[in-house]
mmCIF file with all atom_site columns, C-alpha atoms and ligand atoms in Angstrom:
data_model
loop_
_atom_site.group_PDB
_atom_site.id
_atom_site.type_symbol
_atom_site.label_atom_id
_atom_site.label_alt_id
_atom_site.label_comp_id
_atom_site.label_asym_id
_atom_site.label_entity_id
_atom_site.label_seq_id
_atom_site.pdbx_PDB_ins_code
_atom_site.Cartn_x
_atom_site.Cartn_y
_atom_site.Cartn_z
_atom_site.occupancy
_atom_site.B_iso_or_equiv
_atom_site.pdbx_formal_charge
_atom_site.auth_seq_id
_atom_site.auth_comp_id
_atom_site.auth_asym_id
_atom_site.auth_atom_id
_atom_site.pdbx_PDB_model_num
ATOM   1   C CA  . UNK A 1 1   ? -24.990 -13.637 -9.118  1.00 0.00 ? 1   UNK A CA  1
ATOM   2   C CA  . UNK A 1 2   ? -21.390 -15.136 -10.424 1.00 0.00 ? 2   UNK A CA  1
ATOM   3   C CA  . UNK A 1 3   ? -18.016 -14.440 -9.064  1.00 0.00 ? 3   UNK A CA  1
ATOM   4   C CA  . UNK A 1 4   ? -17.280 -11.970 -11.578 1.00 0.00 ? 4   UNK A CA  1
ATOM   5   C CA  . UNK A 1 5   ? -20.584 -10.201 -11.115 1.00 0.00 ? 5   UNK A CA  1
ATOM   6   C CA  . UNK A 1 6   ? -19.939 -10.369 -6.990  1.00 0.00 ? 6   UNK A CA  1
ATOM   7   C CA  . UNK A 1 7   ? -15.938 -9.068  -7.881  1.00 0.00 ? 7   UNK A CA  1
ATOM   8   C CA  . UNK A 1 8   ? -17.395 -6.422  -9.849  1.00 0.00 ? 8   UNK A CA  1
ATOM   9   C CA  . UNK A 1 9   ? -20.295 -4.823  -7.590  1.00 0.00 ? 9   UNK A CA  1
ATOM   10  C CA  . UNK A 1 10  ? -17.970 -5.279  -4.634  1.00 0.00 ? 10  UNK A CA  1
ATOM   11  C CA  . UNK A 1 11  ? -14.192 -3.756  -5.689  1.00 0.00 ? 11  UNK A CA  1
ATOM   12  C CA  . UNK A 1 12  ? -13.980 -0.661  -3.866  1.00 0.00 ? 12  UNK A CA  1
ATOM   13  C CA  . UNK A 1 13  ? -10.787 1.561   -3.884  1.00 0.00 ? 13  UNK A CA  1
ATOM   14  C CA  . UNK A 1 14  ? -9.082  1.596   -1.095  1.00 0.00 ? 14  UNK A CA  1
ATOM   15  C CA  . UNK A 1 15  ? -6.451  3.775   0.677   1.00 0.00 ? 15  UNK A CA  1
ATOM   16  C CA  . UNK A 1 16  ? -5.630  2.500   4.035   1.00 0.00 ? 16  UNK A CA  1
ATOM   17  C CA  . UNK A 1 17  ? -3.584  -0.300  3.692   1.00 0.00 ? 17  UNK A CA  1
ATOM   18  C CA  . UNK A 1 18  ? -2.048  -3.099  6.495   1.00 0.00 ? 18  UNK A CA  1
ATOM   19  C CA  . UNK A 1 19  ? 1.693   -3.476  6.906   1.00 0.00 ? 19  UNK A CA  1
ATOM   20  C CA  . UNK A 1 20  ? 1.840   -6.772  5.244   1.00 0.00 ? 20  UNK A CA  1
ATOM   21  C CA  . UNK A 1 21  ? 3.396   -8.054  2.651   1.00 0.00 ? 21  UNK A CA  1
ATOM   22  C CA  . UNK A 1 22  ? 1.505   -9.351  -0.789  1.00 0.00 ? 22  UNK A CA  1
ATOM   23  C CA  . UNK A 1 23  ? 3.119   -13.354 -1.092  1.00 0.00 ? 23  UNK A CA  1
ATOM   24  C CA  . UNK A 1 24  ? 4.592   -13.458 -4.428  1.00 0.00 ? 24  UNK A CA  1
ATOM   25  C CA  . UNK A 1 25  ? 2.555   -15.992 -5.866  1.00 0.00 ? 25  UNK A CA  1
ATOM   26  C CA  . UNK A 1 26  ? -0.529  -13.623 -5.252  1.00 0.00 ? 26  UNK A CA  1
ATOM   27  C CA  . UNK A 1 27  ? 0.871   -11.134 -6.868  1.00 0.00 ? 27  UNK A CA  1
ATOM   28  C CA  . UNK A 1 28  ? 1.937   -13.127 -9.675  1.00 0.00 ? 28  UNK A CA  1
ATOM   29  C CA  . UNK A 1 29  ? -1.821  -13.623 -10.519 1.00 0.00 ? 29  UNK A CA  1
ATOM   30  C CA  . UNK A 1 30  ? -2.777  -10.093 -10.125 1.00 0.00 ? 30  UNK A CA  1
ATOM   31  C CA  . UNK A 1 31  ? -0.055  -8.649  -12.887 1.00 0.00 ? 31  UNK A CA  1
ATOM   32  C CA  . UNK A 1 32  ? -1.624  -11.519 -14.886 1.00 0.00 ? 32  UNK A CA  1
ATOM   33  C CA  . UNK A 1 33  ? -4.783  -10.861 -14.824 1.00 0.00 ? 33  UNK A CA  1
ATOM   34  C CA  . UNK A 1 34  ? -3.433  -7.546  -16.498 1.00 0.00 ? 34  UNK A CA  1
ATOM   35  C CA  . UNK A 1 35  ? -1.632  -8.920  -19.242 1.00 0.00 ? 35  UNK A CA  1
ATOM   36  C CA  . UNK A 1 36  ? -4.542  -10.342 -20.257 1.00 0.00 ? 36  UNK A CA  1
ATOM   37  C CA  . UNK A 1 37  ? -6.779  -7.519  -20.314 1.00 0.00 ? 37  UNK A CA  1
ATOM   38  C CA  . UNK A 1 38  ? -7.574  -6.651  -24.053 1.00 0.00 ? 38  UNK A CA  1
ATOM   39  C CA  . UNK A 1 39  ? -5.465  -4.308  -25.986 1.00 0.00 ? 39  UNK A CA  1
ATOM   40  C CA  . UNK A 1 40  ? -5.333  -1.937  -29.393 1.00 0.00 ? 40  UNK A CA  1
ATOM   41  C CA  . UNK A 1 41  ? -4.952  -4.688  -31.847 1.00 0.00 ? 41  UNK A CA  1
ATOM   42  C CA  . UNK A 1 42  ? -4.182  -6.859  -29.544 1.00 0.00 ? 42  UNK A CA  1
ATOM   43  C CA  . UNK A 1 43  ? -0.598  -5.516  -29.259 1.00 0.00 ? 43  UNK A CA  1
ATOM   44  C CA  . UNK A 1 44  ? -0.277  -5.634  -25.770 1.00 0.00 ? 44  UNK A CA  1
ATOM   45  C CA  . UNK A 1 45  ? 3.105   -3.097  -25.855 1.00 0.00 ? 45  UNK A CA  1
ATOM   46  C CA  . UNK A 1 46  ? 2.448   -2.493  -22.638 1.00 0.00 ? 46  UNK A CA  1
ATOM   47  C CA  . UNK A 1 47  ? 4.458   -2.892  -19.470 1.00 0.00 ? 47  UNK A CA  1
ATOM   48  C CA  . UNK A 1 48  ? 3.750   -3.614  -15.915 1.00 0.00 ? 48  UNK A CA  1
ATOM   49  C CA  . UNK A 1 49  ? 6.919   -2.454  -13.307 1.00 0.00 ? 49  UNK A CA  1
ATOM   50  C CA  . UNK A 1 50  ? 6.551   -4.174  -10.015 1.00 0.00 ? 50  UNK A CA  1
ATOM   51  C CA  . UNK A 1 51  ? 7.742   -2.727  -6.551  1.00 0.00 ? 51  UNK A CA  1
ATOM   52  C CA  . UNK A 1 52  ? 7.703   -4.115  -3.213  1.00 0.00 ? 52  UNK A CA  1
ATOM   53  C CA  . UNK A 1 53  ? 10.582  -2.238  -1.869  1.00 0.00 ? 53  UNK A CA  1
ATOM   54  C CA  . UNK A 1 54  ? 9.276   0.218   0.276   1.00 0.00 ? 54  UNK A CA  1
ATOM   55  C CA  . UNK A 1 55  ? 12.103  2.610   0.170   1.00 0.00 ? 55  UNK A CA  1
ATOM   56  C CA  . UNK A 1 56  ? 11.842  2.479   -4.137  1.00 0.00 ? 56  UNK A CA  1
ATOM   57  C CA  . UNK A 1 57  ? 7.958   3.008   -3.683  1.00 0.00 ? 57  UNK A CA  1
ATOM   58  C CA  . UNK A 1 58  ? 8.577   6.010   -1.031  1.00 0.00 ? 58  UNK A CA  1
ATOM   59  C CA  . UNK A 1 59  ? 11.297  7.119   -3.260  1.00 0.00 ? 59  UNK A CA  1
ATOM   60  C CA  . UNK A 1 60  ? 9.244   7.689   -6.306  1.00 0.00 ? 60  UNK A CA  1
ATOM   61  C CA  . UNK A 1 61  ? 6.185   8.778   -3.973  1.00 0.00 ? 61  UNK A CA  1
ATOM   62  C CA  . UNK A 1 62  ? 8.626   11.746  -3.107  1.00 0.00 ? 62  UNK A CA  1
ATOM   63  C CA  . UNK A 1 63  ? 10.109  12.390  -6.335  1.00 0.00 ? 63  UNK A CA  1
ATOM   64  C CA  . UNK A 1 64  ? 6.256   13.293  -7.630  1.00 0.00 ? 64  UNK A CA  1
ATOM   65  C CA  . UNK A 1 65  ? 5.465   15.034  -4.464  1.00 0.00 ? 65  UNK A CA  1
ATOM   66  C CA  . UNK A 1 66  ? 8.144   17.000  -5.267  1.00 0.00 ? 66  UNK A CA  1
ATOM   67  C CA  . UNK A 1 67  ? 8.180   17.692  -8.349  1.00 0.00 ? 67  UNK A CA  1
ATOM   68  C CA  . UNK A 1 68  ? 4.245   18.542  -8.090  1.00 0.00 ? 68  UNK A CA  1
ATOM   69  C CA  . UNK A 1 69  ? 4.714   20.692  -5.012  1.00 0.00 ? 69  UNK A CA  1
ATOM   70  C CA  . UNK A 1 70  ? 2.645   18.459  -2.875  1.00 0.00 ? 70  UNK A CA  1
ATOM   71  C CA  . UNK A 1 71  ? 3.166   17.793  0.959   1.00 0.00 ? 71  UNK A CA  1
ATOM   72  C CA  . UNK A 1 72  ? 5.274   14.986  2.739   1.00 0.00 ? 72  UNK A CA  1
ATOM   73  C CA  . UNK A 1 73  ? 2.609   13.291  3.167   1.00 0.00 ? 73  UNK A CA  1
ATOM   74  C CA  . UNK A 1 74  ? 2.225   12.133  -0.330  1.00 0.00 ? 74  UNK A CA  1
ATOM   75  C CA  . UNK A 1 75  ? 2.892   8.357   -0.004  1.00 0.00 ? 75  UNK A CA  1
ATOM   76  C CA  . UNK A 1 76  ? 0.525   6.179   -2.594  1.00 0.00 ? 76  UNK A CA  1
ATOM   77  C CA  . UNK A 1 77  ? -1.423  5.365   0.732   1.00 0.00 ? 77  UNK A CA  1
ATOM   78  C CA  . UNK A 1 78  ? 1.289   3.203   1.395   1.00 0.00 ? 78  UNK A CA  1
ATOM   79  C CA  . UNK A 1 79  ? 0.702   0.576   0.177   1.00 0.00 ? 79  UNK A CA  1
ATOM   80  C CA  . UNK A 1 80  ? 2.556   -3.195  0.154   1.00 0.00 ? 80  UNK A CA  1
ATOM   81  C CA  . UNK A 1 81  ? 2.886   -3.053  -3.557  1.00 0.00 ? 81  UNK A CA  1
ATOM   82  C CA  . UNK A 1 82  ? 3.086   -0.700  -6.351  1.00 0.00 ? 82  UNK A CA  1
ATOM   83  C CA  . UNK A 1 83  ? 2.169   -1.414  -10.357 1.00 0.00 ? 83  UNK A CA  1
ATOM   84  C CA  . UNK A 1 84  ? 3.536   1.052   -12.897 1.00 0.00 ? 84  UNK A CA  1
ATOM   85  C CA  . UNK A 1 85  ? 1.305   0.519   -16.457 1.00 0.00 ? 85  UNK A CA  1
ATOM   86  C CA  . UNK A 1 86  ? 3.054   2.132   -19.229 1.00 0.00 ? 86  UNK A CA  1
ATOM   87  C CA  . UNK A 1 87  ? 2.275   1.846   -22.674 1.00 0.00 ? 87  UNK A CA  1
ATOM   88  C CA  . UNK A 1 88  ? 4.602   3.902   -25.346 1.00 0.00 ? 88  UNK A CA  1
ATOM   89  C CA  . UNK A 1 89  ? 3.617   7.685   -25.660 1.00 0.00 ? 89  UNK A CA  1
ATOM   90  C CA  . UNK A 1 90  ? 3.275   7.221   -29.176 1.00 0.00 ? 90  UNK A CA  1
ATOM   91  C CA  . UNK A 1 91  ? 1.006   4.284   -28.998 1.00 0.00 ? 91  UNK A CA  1
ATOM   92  C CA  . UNK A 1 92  ? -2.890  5.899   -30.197 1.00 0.00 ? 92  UNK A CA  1
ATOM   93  C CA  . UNK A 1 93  ? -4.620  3.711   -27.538 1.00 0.00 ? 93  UNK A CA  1
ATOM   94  C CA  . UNK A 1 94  ? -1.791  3.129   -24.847 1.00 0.00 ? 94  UNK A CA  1
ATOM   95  C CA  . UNK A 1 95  ? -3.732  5.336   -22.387 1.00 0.00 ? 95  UNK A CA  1
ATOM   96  C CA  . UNK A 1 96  ? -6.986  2.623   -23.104 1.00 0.00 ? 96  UNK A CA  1
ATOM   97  C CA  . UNK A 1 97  ? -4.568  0.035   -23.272 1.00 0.00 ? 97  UNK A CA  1
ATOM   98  C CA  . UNK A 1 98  ? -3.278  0.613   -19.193 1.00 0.00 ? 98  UNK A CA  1
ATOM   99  C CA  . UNK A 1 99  ? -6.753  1.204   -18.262 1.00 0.00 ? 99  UNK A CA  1
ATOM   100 C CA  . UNK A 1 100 ? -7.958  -2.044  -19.114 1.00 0.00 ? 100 UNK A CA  1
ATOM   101 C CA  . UNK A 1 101 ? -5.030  -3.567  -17.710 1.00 0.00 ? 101 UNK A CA  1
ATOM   102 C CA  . UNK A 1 102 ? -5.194  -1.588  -14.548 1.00 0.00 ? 102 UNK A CA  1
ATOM   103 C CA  . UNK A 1 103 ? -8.670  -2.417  -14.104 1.00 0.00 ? 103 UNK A CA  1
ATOM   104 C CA  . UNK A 1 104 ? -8.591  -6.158  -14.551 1.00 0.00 ? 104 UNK A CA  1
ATOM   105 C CA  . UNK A 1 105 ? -5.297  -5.650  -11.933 1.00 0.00 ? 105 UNK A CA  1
ATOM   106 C CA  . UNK A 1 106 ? -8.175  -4.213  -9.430  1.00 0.00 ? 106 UNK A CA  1
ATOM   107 C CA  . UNK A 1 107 ? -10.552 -6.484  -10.096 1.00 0.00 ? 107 UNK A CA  1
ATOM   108 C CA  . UNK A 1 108 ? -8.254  -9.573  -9.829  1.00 0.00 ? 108 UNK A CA  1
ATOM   109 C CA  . UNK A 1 109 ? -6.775  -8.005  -6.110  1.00 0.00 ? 109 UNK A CA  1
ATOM   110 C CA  . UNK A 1 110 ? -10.318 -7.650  -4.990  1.00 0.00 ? 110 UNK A CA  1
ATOM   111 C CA  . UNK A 1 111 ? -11.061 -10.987 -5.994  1.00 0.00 ? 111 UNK A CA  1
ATOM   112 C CA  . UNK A 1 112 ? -7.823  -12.510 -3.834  1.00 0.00 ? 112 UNK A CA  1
ATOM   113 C CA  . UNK A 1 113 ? -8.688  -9.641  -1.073  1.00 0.00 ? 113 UNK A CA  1
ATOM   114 C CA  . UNK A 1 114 ? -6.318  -7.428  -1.928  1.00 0.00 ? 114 UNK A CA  1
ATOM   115 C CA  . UNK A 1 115 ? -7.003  -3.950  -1.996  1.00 0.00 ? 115 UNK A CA  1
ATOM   116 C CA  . UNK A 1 116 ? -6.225  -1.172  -4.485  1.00 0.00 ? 116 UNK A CA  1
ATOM   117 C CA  . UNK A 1 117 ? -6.698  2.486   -5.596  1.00 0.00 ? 117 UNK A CA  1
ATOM   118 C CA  . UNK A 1 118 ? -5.522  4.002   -9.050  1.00 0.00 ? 118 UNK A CA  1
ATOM   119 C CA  . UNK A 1 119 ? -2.865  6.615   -8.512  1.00 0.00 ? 119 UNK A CA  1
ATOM   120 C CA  . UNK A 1 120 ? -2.945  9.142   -11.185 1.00 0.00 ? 120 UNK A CA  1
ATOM   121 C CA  . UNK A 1 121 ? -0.283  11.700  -10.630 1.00 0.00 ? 121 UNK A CA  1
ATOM   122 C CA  . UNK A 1 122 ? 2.323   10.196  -12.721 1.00 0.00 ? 122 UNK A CA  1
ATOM   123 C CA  . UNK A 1 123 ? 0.675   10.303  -16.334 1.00 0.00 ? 123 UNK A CA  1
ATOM   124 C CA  . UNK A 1 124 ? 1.456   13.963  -17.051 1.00 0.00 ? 124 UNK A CA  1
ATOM   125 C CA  . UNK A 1 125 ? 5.032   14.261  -15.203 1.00 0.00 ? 125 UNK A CA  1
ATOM   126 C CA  . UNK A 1 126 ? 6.688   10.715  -17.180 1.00 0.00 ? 126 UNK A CA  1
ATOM   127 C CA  . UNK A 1 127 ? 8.795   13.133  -19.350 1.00 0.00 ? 127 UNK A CA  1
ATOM   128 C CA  . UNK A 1 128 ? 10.348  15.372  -16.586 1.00 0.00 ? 128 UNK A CA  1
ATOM   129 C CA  . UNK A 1 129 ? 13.881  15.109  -16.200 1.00 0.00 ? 129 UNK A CA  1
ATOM   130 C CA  . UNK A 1 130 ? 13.513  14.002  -12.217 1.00 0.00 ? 130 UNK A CA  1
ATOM   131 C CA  . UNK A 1 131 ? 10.843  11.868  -13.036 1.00 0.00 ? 131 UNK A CA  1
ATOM   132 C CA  . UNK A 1 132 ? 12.348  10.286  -15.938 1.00 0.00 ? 132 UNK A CA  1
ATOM   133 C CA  . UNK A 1 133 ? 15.741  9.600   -13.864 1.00 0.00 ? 133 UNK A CA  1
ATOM   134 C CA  . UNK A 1 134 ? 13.177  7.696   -11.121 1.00 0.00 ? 134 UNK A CA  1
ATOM   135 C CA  . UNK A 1 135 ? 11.321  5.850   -14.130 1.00 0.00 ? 135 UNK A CA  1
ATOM   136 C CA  . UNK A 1 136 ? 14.961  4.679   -15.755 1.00 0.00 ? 136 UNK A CA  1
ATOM   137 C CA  . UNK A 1 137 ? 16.052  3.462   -12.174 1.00 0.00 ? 137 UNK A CA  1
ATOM   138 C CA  . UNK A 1 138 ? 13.181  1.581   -11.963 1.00 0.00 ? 138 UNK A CA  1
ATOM   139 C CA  . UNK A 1 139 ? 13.962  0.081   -15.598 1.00 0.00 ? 139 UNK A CA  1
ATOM   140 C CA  . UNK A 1 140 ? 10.223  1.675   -16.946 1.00 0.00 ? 140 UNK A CA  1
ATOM   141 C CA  . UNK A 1 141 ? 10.864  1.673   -20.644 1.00 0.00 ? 141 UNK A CA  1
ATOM   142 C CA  . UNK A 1 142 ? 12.500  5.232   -21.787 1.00 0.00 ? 142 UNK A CA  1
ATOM   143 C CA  . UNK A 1 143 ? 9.634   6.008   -24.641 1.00 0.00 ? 143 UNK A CA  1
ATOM   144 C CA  . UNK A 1 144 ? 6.861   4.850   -22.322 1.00 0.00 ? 144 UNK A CA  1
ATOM   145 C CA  . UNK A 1 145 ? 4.237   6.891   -20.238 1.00 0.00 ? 145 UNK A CA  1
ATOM   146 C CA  . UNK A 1 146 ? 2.973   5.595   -17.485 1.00 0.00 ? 146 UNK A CA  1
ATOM   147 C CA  . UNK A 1 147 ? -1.227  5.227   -18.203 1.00 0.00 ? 147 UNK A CA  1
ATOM   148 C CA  . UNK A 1 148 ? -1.755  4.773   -14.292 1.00 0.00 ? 148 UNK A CA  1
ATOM   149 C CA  . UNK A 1 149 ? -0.736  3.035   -11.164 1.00 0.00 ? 149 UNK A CA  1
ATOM   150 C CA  . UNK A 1 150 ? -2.227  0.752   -9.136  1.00 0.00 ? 150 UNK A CA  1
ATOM   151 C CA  . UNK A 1 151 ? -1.040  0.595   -5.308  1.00 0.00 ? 151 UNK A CA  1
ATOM   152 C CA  . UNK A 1 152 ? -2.168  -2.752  -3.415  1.00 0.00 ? 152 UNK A CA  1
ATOM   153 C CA  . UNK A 1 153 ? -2.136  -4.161  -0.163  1.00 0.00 ? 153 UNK A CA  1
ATOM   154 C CA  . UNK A 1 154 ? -4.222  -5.750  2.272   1.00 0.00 ? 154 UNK A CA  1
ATOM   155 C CA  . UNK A 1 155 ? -6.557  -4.123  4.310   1.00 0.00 ? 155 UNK A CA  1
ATOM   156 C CA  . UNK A 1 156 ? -8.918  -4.235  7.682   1.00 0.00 ? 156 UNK A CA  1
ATOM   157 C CA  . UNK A 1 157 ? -12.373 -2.710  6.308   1.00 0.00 ? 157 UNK A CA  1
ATOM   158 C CA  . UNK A 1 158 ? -13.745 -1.761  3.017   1.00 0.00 ? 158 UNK A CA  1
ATOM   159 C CA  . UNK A 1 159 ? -15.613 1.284   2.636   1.00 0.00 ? 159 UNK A CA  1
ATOM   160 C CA  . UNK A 1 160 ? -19.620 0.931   1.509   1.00 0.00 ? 160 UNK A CA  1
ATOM   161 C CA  . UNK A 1 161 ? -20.250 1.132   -2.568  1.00 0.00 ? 161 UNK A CA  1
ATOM   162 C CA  . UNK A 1 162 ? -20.608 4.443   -3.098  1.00 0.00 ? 162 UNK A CA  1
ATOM   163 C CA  . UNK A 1 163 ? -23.913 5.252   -4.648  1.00 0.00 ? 163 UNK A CA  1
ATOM   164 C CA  . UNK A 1 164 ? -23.354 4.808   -8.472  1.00 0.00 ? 164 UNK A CA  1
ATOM   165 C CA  . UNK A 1 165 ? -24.913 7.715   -10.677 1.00 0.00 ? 165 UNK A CA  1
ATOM   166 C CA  . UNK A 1 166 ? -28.648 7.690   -11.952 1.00 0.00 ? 166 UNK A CA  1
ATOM   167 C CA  . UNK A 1 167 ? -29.187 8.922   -15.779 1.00 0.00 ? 167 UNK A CA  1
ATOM   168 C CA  . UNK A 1 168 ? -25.996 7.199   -17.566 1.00 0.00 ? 168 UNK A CA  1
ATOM   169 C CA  . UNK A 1 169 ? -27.931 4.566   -19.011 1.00 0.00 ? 169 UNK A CA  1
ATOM   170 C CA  . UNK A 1 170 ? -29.940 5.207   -21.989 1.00 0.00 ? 170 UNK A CA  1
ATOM   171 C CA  . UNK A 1 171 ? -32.087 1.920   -23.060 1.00 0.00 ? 171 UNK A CA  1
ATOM   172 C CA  . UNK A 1 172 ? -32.699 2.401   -27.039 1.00 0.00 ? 172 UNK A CA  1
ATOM   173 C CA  . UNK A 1 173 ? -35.747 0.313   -27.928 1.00 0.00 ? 173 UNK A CA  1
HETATM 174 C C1  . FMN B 2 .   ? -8.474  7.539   -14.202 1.00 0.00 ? 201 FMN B C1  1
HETATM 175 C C2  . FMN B 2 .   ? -8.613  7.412   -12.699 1.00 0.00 ? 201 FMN B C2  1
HETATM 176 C C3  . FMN B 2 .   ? -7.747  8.122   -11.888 1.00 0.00 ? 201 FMN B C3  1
HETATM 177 C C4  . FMN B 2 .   ? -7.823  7.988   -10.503 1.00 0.00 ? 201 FMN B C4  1
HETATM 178 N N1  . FMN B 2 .   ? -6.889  8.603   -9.721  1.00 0.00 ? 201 FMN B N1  1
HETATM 179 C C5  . FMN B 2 .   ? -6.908  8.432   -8.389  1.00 0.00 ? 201 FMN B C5  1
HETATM 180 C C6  . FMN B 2 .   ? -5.872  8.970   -7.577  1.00 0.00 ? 201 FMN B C6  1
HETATM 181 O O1  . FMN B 2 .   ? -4.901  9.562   -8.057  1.00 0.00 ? 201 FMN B O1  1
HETATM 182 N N2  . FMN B 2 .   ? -5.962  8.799   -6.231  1.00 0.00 ? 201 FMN B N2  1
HETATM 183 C C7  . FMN B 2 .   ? -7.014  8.124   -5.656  1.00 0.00 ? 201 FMN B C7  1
HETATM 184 O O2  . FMN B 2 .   ? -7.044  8.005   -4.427  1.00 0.00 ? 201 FMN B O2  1
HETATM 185 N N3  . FMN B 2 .   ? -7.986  7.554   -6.408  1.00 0.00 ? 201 FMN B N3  1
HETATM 186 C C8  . FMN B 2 .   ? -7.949  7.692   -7.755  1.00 0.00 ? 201 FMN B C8  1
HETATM 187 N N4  . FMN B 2 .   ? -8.916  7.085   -8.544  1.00 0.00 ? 201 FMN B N4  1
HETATM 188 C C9  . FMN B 2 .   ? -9.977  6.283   -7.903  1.00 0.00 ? 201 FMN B C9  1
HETATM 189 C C10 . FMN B 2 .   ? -11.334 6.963   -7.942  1.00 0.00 ? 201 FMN B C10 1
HETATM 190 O O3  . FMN B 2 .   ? -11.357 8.074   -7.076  1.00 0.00 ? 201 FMN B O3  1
HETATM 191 C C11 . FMN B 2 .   ? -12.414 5.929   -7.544  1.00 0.00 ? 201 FMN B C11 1
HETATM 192 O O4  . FMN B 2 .   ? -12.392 4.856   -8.468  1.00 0.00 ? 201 FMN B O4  1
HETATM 193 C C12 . FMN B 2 .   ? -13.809 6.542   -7.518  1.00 0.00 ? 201 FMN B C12 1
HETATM 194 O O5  . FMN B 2 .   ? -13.917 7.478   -6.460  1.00 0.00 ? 201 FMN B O5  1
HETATM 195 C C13 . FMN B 2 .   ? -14.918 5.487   -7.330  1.00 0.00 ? 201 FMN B C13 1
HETATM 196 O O6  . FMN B 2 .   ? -14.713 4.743   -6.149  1.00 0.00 ? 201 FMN B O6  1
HETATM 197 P P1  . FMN B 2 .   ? -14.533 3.153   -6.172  1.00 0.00 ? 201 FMN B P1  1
HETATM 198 O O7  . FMN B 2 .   ? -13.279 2.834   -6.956  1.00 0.00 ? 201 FMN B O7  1
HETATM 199 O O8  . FMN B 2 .   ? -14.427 2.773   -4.731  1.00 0.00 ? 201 FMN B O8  1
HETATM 200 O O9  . FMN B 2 .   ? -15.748 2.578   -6.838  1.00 0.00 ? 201 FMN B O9  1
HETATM 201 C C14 . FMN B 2 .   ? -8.847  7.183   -9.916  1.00 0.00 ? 201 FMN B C14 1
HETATM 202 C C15 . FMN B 2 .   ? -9.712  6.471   -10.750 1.00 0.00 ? 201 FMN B C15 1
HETATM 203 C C16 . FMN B 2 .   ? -9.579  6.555   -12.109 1.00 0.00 ? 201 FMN B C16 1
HETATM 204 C C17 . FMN B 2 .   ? -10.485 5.724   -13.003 1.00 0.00 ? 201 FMN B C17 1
#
């Protein structure tokens, strides 16, 4: 089996993340690796916002949970960094777009052993005033929706592959 056949069958998500910091340079590569995932066209109006400030990524973390209604404890797993994907909410395939991008972003962490887990909650909330404020402060374009984030960090133990489903293959001879 290759590399990219070992990354692959091996990425897990992961949500329990150590209190250590992602060197630059790694992370460099990883928001690579998703600007060069394929896009619509190949227009690639996508945009990845970076955080490592753990008081910006708590700050949006409680922004959603309150604007969702969710506990305190909503905190994007903590993790050492956080990747906004946004693509502009007119843009037909911008949802596609940030999914490829996110997923060559989990694929290239895994492969530099970096963890990372897509957090979903933002998608549907980009366009509410307290949300929007967060987004702008964290210079997100203003007619973009955020596709997905990723959250990143290292991490002790990775959980076993869970069981992938039977029946989603159909072989046409
Ligand atoms: C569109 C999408 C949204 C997801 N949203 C979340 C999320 O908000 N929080 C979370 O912990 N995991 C989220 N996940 C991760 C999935 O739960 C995870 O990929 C799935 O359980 C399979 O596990 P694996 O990634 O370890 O193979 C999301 C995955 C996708 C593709």
């Amino acid at each position: 089996m290759n590399a990219t056949m070992e990354t692959i069958l091996h990425r897990r998500s992961i949500r329990s993340f150590l209190e250590k910091p992602i060197p630059k340079p790694v992370l460099e590569e990883i928001v690579l690796a998703g600007q060069y995932a394929p896009s619509a066209m190949n227009r690639q109006n996508w945009h990845f916002t970076v955080l490592q400030n753990q008081e910006k990524i708590q700050s949006l973390a409680k922004a959603i949970a309150i604007e969702l209604g969710m506990g305190e404890e909503y905190c994007f797993y903590r993790p050492a960094a956080l990747i906004l994907v946004s693509a502009p909410k007119d843009s037909h395939n911008g949802l596609a777009d940030c999914a490829c991008a996110l997923e060559n972003i989990f694929l290239a962490a895994w492969s530099l052993d970096v963890g990372s887990v897509w957090i979903n909650q933002l998608k549907d909330i980009c366009d509410r005033p307290a949300i929007r404020a967060k987004l702008d402060e964290l210079g997100v374009p203003a007619d973009h929706l955020v596709g997905g984030m990723a959250a990143l960090g290292y991490f002790e133990t990775a959980p076993e592959a869970k069981p992938r489903a039977e029946g989603t293959v159909t072989w046409v001879e």
